Amino acid sequence: MRAFWNDGGIGPISEQAEAVDLRKAGLIWSDTVRSVQGNFLGLIDDRDRTVQFYLQSGIPDDVDDASHLRIVLMDFPQPERKGSYGRLVAIGEVHRLIETAFRAGADPRHFGEMTFSPW
């Protein structure tokens, strides 16, 4: 699996994605990508399929445990269909979803019900 991310403008772009294992991908999500609107982690599997975890908003200052906040857009770009599959997930779900991506690839059929949005 290869990873790319954005943390306030810092991180490799998708064309420069870095090879990562499951542990490293989890650390990037939890320790590198701060929970600020616009930051994201993207994973590219061995078939060049991509899943992205994009923070649609930041964590409010008064929240102690943000694991329940459904502010992460899980997105599967489908360039050939000119759109993407996606749904909002809770911050606390992302590590499990990263594990699923490592096990099953970035195939939206393995991630539950989603909505297709044209670009």
PDB file of C-alpha atoms in Angstrom:
ATOM      1  CA  MET A   1       0.000   0.000   0.000  1.00  0.00           C
ATOM      2  CA  ARG A   2       1.160   3.543  -0.676  1.00  0.00           C
ATOM      3  CA  ALA A   3       0.108   6.607   1.277  1.00  0.00           C
ATOM      4  CA  PHE A   4      -0.192  10.316   0.604  1.00  0.00           C
ATOM      5  CA  TRP A   5      -1.557  12.954   2.943  1.00  0.00           C
ATOM      6  CA  ASN A   6      -2.049  16.596   3.662  1.00  0.00           C
ATOM      7  CA  ASP A   7      -1.504  18.197   7.033  1.00  0.00           C
ATOM      8  CA  GLY A   8      -1.841  21.928   6.540  1.00  0.00           C
ATOM      9  CA  GLY A   9      -0.114  21.769   3.161  1.00  0.00           C
ATOM     10  CA  ILE A  10       2.597  19.333   4.266  1.00  0.00           C
ATOM     11  CA  GLY A  11       2.815  15.791   2.949  1.00  0.00           C
ATOM     12  CA  PRO A  12       3.432  13.925  -0.288  1.00  0.00           C
ATOM     13  CA  ILE A  13       0.994  14.272  -3.180  1.00  0.00           C
ATOM     14  CA  SER A  14      -0.590  11.151  -4.670  1.00  0.00           C
ATOM     15  CA  GLU A  15       1.997  10.956  -7.465  1.00  0.00           C
ATOM     16  CA  GLN A  16       4.716  10.770  -4.776  1.00  0.00           C
ATOM     17  CA  ALA A  17       2.882   8.397  -2.425  1.00  0.00           C
ATOM     18  CA  GLU A  18       5.157   6.515  -0.014  1.00  0.00           C
ATOM     19  CA  ALA A  19       5.128   2.752   0.543  1.00  0.00           C
ATOM     20  CA  VAL A  20       3.661   2.025   4.001  1.00  0.00           C
ATOM     21  CA  ASP A  21       2.596  -0.939   6.071  1.00  0.00           C
ATOM     22  CA  LEU A  22      -0.516  -1.015   8.252  1.00  0.00           C
ATOM     23  CA  ARG A  23       1.314   0.283  11.324  1.00  0.00           C
ATOM     24  CA  LYS A  24       2.835   3.247   9.457  1.00  0.00           C
ATOM     25  CA  ALA A  25      -0.508   4.154   7.836  1.00  0.00           C
ATOM     26  CA  GLY A  26      -2.169   4.168  11.263  1.00  0.00           C
ATOM     27  CA  LEU A  27       0.583   6.362  12.680  1.00  0.00           C
ATOM     28  CA  ILE A  28       0.264   8.833   9.815  1.00  0.00           C
ATOM     29  CA  TRP A  29      -3.476   9.114  10.491  1.00  0.00           C
ATOM     30  CA  SER A  30      -3.153   9.439  14.268  1.00  0.00           C
ATOM     31  CA  ASP A  31       0.164  11.270  14.676  1.00  0.00           C
ATOM     32  CA  THR A  32       0.810  13.217  11.463  1.00  0.00           C
ATOM     33  CA  VAL A  33      -2.562  14.278  10.065  1.00  0.00           C
ATOM     34  CA  ARG A  34      -4.007  16.699  12.593  1.00  0.00           C
ATOM     35  CA  SER A  35      -7.795  16.803  12.982  1.00  0.00           C
ATOM     36  CA  VAL A  36      -8.173  20.075  11.107  1.00  0.00           C
ATOM     37  CA  GLN A  37     -10.618  20.732   8.286  1.00  0.00           C
ATOM     38  CA  GLY A  38      -9.094  19.924   4.897  1.00  0.00           C
ATOM     39  CA  ASN A  39      -6.433  17.515   6.120  1.00  0.00           C
ATOM     40  CA  PHE A  40      -6.541  13.960   4.776  1.00  0.00           C
ATOM     41  CA  LEU A  41      -4.887  10.577   4.382  1.00  0.00           C
ATOM     42  CA  GLY A  42      -5.039   8.714   1.074  1.00  0.00           C
ATOM     43  CA  LEU A  43      -4.135   5.081   0.451  1.00  0.00           C
ATOM     44  CA  ILE A  44      -3.411   3.531  -2.938  1.00  0.00           C
ATOM     45  CA  ASP A  45      -3.594  -0.241  -3.244  1.00  0.00           C
ATOM     46  CA  ASP A  46      -1.634  -2.507  -5.569  1.00  0.00           C
ATOM     47  CA  ARG A  47      -4.331  -2.136  -8.268  1.00  0.00           C
ATOM     48  CA  ASP A  48      -4.000   1.695  -8.170  1.00  0.00           C
ATOM     49  CA  ARG A  49      -7.388   2.127  -6.440  1.00  0.00           C
ATOM     50  CA  THR A  50      -7.577   4.931  -3.917  1.00  0.00           C
ATOM     51  CA  VAL A  51      -9.417   5.521  -0.662  1.00  0.00           C
ATOM     52  CA  GLN A  52      -9.163   8.900   1.060  1.00  0.00           C
ATOM     53  CA  PHE A  53     -10.084   9.928   4.593  1.00  0.00           C
ATOM     54  CA  TYR A  54     -10.813  13.657   4.400  1.00  0.00           C
ATOM     55  CA  LEU A  55     -11.635  15.812   7.448  1.00  0.00           C
ATOM     56  CA  GLN A  56     -14.677  17.870   6.492  1.00  0.00           C
ATOM     57  CA  SER A  57     -14.424  19.905   9.669  1.00  0.00           C
ATOM     58  CA  GLY A  58     -12.110  20.202  12.626  1.00  0.00           C
ATOM     59  CA  ILE A  59     -12.686  19.004  16.161  1.00  0.00           C
ATOM     60  CA  PRO A  60     -14.322  21.672  18.326  1.00  0.00           C
ATOM     61  CA  ASP A  61     -12.139  22.873  21.212  1.00  0.00           C
ATOM     62  CA  ASP A  62     -14.660  21.784  23.861  1.00  0.00           C
ATOM     63  CA  VAL A  63     -14.704  18.103  22.786  1.00  0.00           C
ATOM     64  CA  ASP A  64     -12.606  15.738  24.921  1.00  0.00           C
ATOM     65  CA  ASP A  65     -13.291  12.516  22.979  1.00  0.00           C
ATOM     66  CA  ALA A  66     -13.882  13.069  19.270  1.00  0.00           C
ATOM     67  CA  SER A  67     -14.117   9.401  18.300  1.00  0.00           C
ATOM     68  CA  HIS A  68     -17.896   9.659  17.785  1.00  0.00           C
ATOM     69  CA  LEU A  69     -17.778  12.712  15.500  1.00  0.00           C
ATOM     70  CA  ARG A  70     -18.860  11.845  11.942  1.00  0.00           C
ATOM     71  CA  ILE A  71     -16.659  14.436  10.257  1.00  0.00           C
ATOM     72  CA  VAL A  72     -14.450  12.229   8.064  1.00  0.00           C
ATOM     73  CA  LEU A  73     -15.438  11.723   4.437  1.00  0.00           C
ATOM     74  CA  MET A  74     -14.336   8.282   3.285  1.00  0.00           C
ATOM     75  CA  ASP A  75     -13.984   8.738  -0.461  1.00  0.00           C
ATOM     76  CA  PHE A  76     -13.229   6.294  -3.296  1.00  0.00           C
ATOM     77  CA  PRO A  77     -12.473   8.283  -6.470  1.00  0.00           C
ATOM     78  CA  GLN A  78     -13.679   6.615  -9.671  1.00  0.00           C
ATOM     79  CA  PRO A  79     -12.070   8.655 -12.482  1.00  0.00           C
ATOM     80  CA  GLU A  80     -13.380   6.322 -15.165  1.00  0.00           C
ATOM     81  CA  ARG A  81     -16.936   7.058 -13.959  1.00  0.00           C
ATOM     82  CA  LYS A  82     -16.198  10.764 -13.337  1.00  0.00           C
ATOM     83  CA  GLY A  83     -17.250  10.649  -9.697  1.00  0.00           C
ATOM     84  CA  SER A  84     -16.632   8.931  -6.388  1.00  0.00           C
ATOM     85  CA  TYR A  85     -18.264   6.702  -3.814  1.00  0.00           C
ATOM     86  CA  GLY A  86     -18.288   8.031  -0.295  1.00  0.00           C
ATOM     87  CA  ARG A  87     -19.899   8.414   3.091  1.00  0.00           C
ATOM     88  CA  LEU A  88     -19.244  10.187   6.351  1.00  0.00           C
ATOM     89  CA  VAL A  89     -17.606   8.106   9.059  1.00  0.00           C
ATOM     90  CA  ALA A  90     -16.696   8.764  12.670  1.00  0.00           C
ATOM     91  CA  ILE A  91     -13.105   9.594  13.542  1.00  0.00           C
ATOM     92  CA  GLY A  92     -13.021   6.484  15.737  1.00  0.00           C
ATOM     93  CA  GLU A  93     -13.842   4.245  12.744  1.00  0.00           C
ATOM     94  CA  VAL A  94     -10.908   5.288  10.575  1.00  0.00           C
ATOM     95  CA  HIS A  95      -8.282   2.893  11.997  1.00  0.00           C
ATOM     96  CA  ARG A  96     -10.604  -0.075  11.402  1.00  0.00           C
ATOM     97  CA  LEU A  97     -11.295   1.185   7.868  1.00  0.00           C
ATOM     98  CA  ILE A  98      -7.564   1.501   7.201  1.00  0.00           C
ATOM     99  CA  GLU A  99      -7.193  -2.135   8.307  1.00  0.00           C
ATOM    100  CA  THR A 100      -9.975  -3.111   5.883  1.00  0.00           C
ATOM    101  CA  ALA A 101      -8.154  -1.316   3.061  1.00  0.00           C
ATOM    102  CA  PHE A 102      -4.985  -3.272   3.809  1.00  0.00           C
ATOM    103  CA  ARG A 103      -6.916  -6.545   3.915  1.00  0.00           C
ATOM    104  CA  ALA A 104      -9.330  -6.052   0.972  1.00  0.00           C
ATOM    105  CA  GLY A 105      -7.790  -3.209  -1.036  1.00  0.00           C
ATOM    106  CA  ALA A 106      -9.382   0.160  -1.794  1.00  0.00           C
ATOM    107  CA  ASP A 107     -12.485  -1.458  -3.255  1.00  0.00           C
ATOM    108  CA  PRO A 108     -15.657   0.363  -2.175  1.00  0.00           C
ATOM    109  CA  ARG A 109     -17.637  -2.910  -2.204  1.00  0.00           C
ATOM    110  CA  HIS A 110     -15.874  -3.890   1.060  1.00  0.00           C
ATOM    111  CA  PHE A 111     -16.794  -0.757   3.025  1.00  0.00           C
ATOM    112  CA  GLY A 112     -20.563  -0.836   3.383  1.00  0.00           C
ATOM    113  CA  GLU A 113     -23.242   1.365   1.893  1.00  0.00           C
ATOM    114  CA  MET A 114     -22.066   4.480   0.082  1.00  0.00           C
ATOM    115  CA  THR A 115     -23.391   7.147  -2.218  1.00  0.00           C
ATOM    116  CA  PHE A 116     -22.009   7.865  -5.680  1.00  0.00           C
ATOM    117  CA  SER A 117     -21.422  11.557  -6.371  1.00  0.00           C
ATOM    118  CA  PRO A 118     -20.565  12.757  -9.888  1.00  0.00           C
ATOM    119  CA  TRP A 119     -17.827  15.359 -10.253  1.00  0.00           C
TER     120      TRP A 119
END
